mmCIF file of C-alpha atoms in Angstrom:
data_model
loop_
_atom_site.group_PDB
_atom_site.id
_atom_site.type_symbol
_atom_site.label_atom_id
_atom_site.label_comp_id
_atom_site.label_asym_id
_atom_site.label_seq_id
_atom_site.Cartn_x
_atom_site.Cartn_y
_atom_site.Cartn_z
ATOM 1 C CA UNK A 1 14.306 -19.350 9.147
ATOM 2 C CA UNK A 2 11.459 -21.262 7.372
ATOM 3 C CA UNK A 3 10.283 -21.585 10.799
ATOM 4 C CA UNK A 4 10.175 -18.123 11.649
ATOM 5 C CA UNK A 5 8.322 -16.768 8.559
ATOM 6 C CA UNK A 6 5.446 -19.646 8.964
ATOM 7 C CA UNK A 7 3.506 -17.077 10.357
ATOM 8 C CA UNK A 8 3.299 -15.471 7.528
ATOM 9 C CA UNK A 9 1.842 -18.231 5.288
ATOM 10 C CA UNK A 10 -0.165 -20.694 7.463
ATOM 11 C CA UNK A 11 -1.451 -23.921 6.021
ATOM 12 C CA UNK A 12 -4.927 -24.538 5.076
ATOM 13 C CA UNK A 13 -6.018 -27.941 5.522
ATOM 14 C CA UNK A 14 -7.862 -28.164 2.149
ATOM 15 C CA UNK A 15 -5.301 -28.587 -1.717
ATOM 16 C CA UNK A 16 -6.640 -25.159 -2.208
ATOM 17 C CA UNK A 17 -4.481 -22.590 -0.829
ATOM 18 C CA UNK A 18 -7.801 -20.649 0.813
ATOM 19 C CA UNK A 19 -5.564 -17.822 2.878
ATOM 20 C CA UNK A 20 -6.251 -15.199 -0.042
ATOM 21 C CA UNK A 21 -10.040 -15.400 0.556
ATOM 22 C CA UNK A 22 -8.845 -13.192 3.357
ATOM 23 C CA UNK A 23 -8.367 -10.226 0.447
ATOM 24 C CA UNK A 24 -12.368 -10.020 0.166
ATOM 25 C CA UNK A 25 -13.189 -9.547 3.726
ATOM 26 C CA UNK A 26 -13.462 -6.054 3.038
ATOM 27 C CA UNK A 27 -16.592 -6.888 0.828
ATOM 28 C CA UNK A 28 -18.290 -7.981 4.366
ATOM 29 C CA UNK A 29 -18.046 -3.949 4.965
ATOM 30 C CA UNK A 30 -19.694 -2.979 1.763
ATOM 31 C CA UNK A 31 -23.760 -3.681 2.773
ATOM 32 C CA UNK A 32 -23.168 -0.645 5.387
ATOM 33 C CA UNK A 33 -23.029 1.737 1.807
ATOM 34 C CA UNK A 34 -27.187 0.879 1.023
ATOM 35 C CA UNK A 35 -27.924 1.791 4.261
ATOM 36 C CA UNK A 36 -30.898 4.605 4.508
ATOM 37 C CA UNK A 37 -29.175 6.526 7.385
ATOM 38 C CA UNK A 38 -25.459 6.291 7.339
ATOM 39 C CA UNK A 39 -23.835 4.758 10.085
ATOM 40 C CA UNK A 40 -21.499 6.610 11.996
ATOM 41 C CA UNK A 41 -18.352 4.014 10.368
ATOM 42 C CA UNK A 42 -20.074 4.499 7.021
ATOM 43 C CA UNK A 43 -19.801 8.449 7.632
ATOM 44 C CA UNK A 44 -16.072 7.978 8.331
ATOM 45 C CA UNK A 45 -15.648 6.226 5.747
ATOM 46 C CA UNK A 46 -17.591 8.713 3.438
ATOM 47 C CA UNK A 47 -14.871 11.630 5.028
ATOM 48 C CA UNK A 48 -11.857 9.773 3.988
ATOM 49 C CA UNK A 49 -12.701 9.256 0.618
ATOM 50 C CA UNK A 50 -13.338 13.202 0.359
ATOM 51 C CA UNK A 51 -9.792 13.935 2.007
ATOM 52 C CA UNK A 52 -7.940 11.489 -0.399
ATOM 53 C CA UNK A 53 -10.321 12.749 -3.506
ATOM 54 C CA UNK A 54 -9.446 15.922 -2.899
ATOM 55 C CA UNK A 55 -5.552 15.320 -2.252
ATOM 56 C CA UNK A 56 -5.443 13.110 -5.400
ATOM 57 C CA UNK A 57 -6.791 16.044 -7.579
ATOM 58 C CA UNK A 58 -3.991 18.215 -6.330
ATOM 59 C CA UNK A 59 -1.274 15.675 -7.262
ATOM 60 C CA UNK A 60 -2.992 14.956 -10.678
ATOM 61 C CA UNK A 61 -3.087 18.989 -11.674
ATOM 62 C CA UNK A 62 -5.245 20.387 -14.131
ATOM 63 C CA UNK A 63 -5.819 17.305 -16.280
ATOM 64 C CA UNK A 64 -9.473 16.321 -16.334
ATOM 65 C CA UNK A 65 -11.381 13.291 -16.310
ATOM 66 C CA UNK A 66 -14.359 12.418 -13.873
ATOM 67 C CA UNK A 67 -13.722 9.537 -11.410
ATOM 68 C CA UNK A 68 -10.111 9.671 -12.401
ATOM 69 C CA UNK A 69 -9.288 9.677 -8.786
ATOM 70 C CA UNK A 70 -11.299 6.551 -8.117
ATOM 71 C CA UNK A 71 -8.575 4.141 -8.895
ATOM 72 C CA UNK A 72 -6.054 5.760 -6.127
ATOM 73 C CA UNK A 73 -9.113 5.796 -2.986
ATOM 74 C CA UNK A 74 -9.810 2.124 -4.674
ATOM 75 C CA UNK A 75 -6.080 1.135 -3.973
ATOM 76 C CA UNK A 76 -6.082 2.974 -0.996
ATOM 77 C CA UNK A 77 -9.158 1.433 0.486
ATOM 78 C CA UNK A 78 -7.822 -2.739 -0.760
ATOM 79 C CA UNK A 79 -4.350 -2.127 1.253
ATOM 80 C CA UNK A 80 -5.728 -0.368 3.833
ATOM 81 C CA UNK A 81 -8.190 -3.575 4.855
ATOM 82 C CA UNK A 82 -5.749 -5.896 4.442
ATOM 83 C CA UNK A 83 -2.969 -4.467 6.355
ATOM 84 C CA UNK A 84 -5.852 -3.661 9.041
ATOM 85 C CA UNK A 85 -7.271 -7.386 9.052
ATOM 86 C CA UNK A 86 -3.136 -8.821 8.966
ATOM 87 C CA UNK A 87 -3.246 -7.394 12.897
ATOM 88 C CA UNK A 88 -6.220 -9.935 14.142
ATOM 89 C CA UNK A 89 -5.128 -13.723 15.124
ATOM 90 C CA UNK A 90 -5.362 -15.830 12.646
ATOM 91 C CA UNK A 91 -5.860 -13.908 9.512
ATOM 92 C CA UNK A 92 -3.577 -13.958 6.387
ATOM 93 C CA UNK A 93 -1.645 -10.770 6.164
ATOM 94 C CA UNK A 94 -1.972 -10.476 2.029
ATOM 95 C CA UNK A 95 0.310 -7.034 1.533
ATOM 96 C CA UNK A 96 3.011 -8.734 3.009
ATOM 97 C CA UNK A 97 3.948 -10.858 -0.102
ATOM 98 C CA UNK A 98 5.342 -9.881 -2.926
ATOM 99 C CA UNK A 99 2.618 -11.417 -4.862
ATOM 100 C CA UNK A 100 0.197 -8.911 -4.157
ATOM 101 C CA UNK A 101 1.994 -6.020 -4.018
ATOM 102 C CA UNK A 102 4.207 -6.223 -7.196
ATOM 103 C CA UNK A 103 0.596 -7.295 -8.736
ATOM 104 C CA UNK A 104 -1.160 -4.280 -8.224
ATOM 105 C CA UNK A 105 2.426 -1.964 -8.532
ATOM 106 C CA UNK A 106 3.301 -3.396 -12.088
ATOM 107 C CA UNK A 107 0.364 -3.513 -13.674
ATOM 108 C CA UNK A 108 -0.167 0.391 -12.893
ATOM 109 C CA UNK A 109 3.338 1.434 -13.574
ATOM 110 C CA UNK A 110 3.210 -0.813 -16.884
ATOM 111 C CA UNK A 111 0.041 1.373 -17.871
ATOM 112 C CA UNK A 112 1.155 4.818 -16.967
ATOM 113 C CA UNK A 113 4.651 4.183 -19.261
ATOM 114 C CA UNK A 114 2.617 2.604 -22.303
ATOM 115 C CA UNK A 115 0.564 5.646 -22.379
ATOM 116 C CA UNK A 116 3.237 8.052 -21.610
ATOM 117 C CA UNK A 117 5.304 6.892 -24.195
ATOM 118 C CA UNK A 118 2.363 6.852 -26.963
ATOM 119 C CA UNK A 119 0.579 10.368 -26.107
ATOM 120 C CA UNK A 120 3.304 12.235 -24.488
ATOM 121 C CA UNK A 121 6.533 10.907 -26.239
ATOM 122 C CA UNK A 122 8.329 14.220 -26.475
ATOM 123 C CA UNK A 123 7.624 14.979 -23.290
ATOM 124 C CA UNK A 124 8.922 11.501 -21.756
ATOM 125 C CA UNK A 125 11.910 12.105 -23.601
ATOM 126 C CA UNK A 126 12.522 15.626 -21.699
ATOM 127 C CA UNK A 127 11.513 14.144 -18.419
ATOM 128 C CA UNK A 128 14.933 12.074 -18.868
ATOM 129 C CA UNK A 129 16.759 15.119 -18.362
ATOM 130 C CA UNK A 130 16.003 17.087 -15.648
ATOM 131 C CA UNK A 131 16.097 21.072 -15.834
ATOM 132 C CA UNK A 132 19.381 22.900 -15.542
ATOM 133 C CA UNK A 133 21.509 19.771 -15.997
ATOM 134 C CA UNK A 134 24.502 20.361 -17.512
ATOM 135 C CA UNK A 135 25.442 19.047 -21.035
ATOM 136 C CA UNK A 136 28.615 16.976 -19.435
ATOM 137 C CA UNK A 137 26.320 15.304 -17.467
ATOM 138 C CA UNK A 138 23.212 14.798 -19.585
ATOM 139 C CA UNK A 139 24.179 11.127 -20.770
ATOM 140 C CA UNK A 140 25.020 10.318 -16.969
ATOM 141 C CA UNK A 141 21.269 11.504 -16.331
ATOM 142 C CA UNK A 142 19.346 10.135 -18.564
ATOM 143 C CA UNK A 143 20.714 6.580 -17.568
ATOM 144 C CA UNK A 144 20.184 6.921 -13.812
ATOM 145 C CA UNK A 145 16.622 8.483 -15.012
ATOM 146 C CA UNK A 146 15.919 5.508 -16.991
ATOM 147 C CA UNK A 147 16.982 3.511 -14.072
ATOM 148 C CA UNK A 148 14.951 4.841 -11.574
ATOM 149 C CA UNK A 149 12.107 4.926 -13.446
ATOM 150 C CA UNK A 150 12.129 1.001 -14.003
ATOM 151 C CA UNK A 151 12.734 0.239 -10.500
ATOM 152 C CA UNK A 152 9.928 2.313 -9.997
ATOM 153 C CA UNK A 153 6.890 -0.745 -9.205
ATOM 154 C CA UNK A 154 9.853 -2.929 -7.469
ATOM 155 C CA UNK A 155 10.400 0.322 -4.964
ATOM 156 C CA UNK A 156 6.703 0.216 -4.617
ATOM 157 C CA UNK A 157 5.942 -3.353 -3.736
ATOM 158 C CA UNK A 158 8.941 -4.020 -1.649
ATOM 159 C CA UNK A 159 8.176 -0.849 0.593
ATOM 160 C CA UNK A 160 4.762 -2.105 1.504
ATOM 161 C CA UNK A 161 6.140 -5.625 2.147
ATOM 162 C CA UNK A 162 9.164 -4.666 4.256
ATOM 163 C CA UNK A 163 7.090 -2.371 6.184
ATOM 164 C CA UNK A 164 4.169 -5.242 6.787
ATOM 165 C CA UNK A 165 6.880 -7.873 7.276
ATOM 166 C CA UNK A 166 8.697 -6.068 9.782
ATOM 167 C CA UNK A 167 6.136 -5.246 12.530
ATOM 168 C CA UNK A 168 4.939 -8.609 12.072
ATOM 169 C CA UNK A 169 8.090 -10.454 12.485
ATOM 170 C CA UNK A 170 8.724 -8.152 15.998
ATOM 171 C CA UNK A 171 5.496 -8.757 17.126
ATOM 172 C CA UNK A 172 6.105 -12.643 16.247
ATOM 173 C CA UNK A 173 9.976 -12.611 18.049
ATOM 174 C CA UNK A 174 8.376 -11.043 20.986
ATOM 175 C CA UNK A 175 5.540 -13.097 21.296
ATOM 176 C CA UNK A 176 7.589 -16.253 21.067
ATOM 177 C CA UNK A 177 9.766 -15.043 24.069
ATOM 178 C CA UNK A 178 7.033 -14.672 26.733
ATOM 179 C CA UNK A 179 6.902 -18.027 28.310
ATOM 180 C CA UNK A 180 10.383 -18.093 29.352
ATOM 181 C CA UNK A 181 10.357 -14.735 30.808
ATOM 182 C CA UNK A 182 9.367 -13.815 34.857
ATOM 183 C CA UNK A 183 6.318 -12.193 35.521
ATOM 184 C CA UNK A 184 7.529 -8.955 35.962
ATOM 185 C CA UNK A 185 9.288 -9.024 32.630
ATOM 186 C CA UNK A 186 6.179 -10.632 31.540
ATOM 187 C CA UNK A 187 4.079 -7.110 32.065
ATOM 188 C CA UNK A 188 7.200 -5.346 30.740
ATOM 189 C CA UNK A 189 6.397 -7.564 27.181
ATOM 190 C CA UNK A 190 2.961 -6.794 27.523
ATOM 191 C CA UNK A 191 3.238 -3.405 27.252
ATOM 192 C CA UNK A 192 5.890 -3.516 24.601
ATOM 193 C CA UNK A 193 3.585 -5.673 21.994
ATOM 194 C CA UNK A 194 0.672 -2.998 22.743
ATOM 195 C CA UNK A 195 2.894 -0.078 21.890
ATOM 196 C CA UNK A 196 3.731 -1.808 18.923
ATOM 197 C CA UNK A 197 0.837 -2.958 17.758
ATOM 198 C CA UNK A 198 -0.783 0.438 18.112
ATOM 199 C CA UNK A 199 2.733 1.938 15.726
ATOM 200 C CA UNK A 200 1.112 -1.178 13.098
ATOM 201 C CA UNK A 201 -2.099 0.269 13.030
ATOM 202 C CA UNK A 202 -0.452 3.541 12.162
ATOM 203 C CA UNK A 203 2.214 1.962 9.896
ATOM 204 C CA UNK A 204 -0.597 -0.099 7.836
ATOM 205 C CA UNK A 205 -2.579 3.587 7.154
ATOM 206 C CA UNK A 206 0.338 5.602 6.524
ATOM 207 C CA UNK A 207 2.112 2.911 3.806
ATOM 208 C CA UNK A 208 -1.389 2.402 2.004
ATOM 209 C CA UNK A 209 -1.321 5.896 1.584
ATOM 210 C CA UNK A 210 2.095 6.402 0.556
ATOM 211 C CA UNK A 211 1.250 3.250 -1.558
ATOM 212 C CA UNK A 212 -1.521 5.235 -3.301
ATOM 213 C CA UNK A 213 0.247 8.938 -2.994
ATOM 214 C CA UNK A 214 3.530 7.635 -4.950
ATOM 215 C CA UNK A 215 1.089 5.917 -7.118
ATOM 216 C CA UNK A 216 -0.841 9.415 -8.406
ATOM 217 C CA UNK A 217 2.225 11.344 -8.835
ATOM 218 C CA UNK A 218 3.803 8.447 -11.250
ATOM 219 C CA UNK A 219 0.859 8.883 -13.071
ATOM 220 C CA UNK A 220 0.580 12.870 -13.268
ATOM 221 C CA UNK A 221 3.952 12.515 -14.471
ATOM 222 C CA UNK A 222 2.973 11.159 -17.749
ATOM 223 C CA UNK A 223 0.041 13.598 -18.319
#
C-alpha cells in the first residue's frame, strides 16, 4: 500500500521537502494580468471571475461589503491550478493531502463561527433549530445541528481529497497494468486513461467550485 500511494508524494533529492513549491506555479500565470492588450487566456480568465463574482453575491444575499467575494474566486482560482497542474507528469498534486485542504477549510470555518457567535449570537442559537421542528424533537436537533456544523471543514477537506485521490489512484492502477497487456488491449487502455483523464479535468473544476460554493454559503449563514 505504501507502494501504491508513492505517487502521490515523490521524493525530492534535497532535506527540503521542495514538492509544495508546486502550489506557486500559478504565480508563473500572473505577468499575463499587466499585459496592455489582454490575451485571449487572460480574457477567459477575466470571464470566470465575473461568473463566480456574480454567483457568490447571490449566495451571500443582501449583506454588503466591497471585494467580499474576493476571498471565494481567490480559493477558487488556488484549487483550481493545483488540481489542473496534479494532471501533468511529474508534478505534485497539493489538494490531494489533507494538509492543504483541512488548512485552507479550518481556518475559514474557524472564522465564520467566531464571528457568528460574537455578532449574530441570537441568531446562531435559532439556526440550531430548524423551522417547524417539533418541541419533542428540538433537543434531538440541536445536537445533530451542532454536529454537523463541526464536521463542517472535515466534510470540506476530505471531499476535495477523495475526489483528487481517486482519479489519480485509477489513472495510477491502470497505468501500471499496460506492459503486461496485448496490443490490442493495449489501445483498449489507451483510450480508457484518455476518457478518464478528460472526467479529471472536469472533476478538478467542478470540486474547486463546490470547494468555494459550500464555502460562501457557510459564511452567509452567519450574516
Amino acid at each position: 500500500m505504501a507502494n501504491l500511494f508513492s505517487s502521490f508524494d515523490p521524493a525530492t533529492n534535497f532535506n527540503l521537502s521542495l514538492n509544495w513549491l508546486s502550489i506557486t506555479l500559478g504565480v508563473m500565470f500572473m505577468p499575463m494580468m499587466f499585459w496592455l492588450i489582454p490575451s485571449r487566456m487572460n480574457i477567459l480568465w477575466i470571464n470566470i471571475i465575473y461568473t463566480l463574482h456574480k454567483e457568490f453575491k447571490i449566495l451571500i444575499g443582501n449583506f454588503k461589503i466591497k471585494g467580499m467575494t474576493l476571498i471565494f474566486i481567490s480559493l477558487f482560482s488556488l484549487i483550481l491550478f493545483n488540481n489542473f497542474l496534479g494532471l501533468f507528469p511529474y508534478i505534485f498534486t497539493g489538494t490531494s493531502h489533507m494538509t492543504l485542504t483541512l488548512a485552507l477549510a479550518l481556518p475559514l470555518w474557524m472564522s465564520f463561527m467566531i464571528y457568528g457567535w460574537t455578532n449574530n449570537t441570537i441568531h446562531m442559537l435559532a439556526h440550531l433549530v430548524p423551522q417547524g421542528t417539533p418541541p419533542i424533537l428540538m433537543p434531538f436537533m440541536v445536537c445533530i445541528e451542532t454536529i454537523s456544523n463541526i464536521i463542517r471543514p472535515g466534510t470540506l477537506a476530505v471531499r476535495l481529497s477523495a475526489n483528487m485521490i481517486a482519479g489519480h489512484l485509477l489513472l495510477t492502477l491502470l497505468g501500471n497494468t499496460g506492459p503486461m497487456m496485448s496490443m490490442w488491449l493495449l489501445n483498449l487502455l489507451i483510450i480508457t486513461q484518455l476518457l478518464l483523464l478528460a472526467l479529471e479535468s472536469a472533476v478538478s473544476i467542478i470540486q474547486a467550485y463546490v470547494f468555494s460554493v459550500l464555502s460562501t454559503l457557510y459564511s452567509s449563514e452567519v450574516i
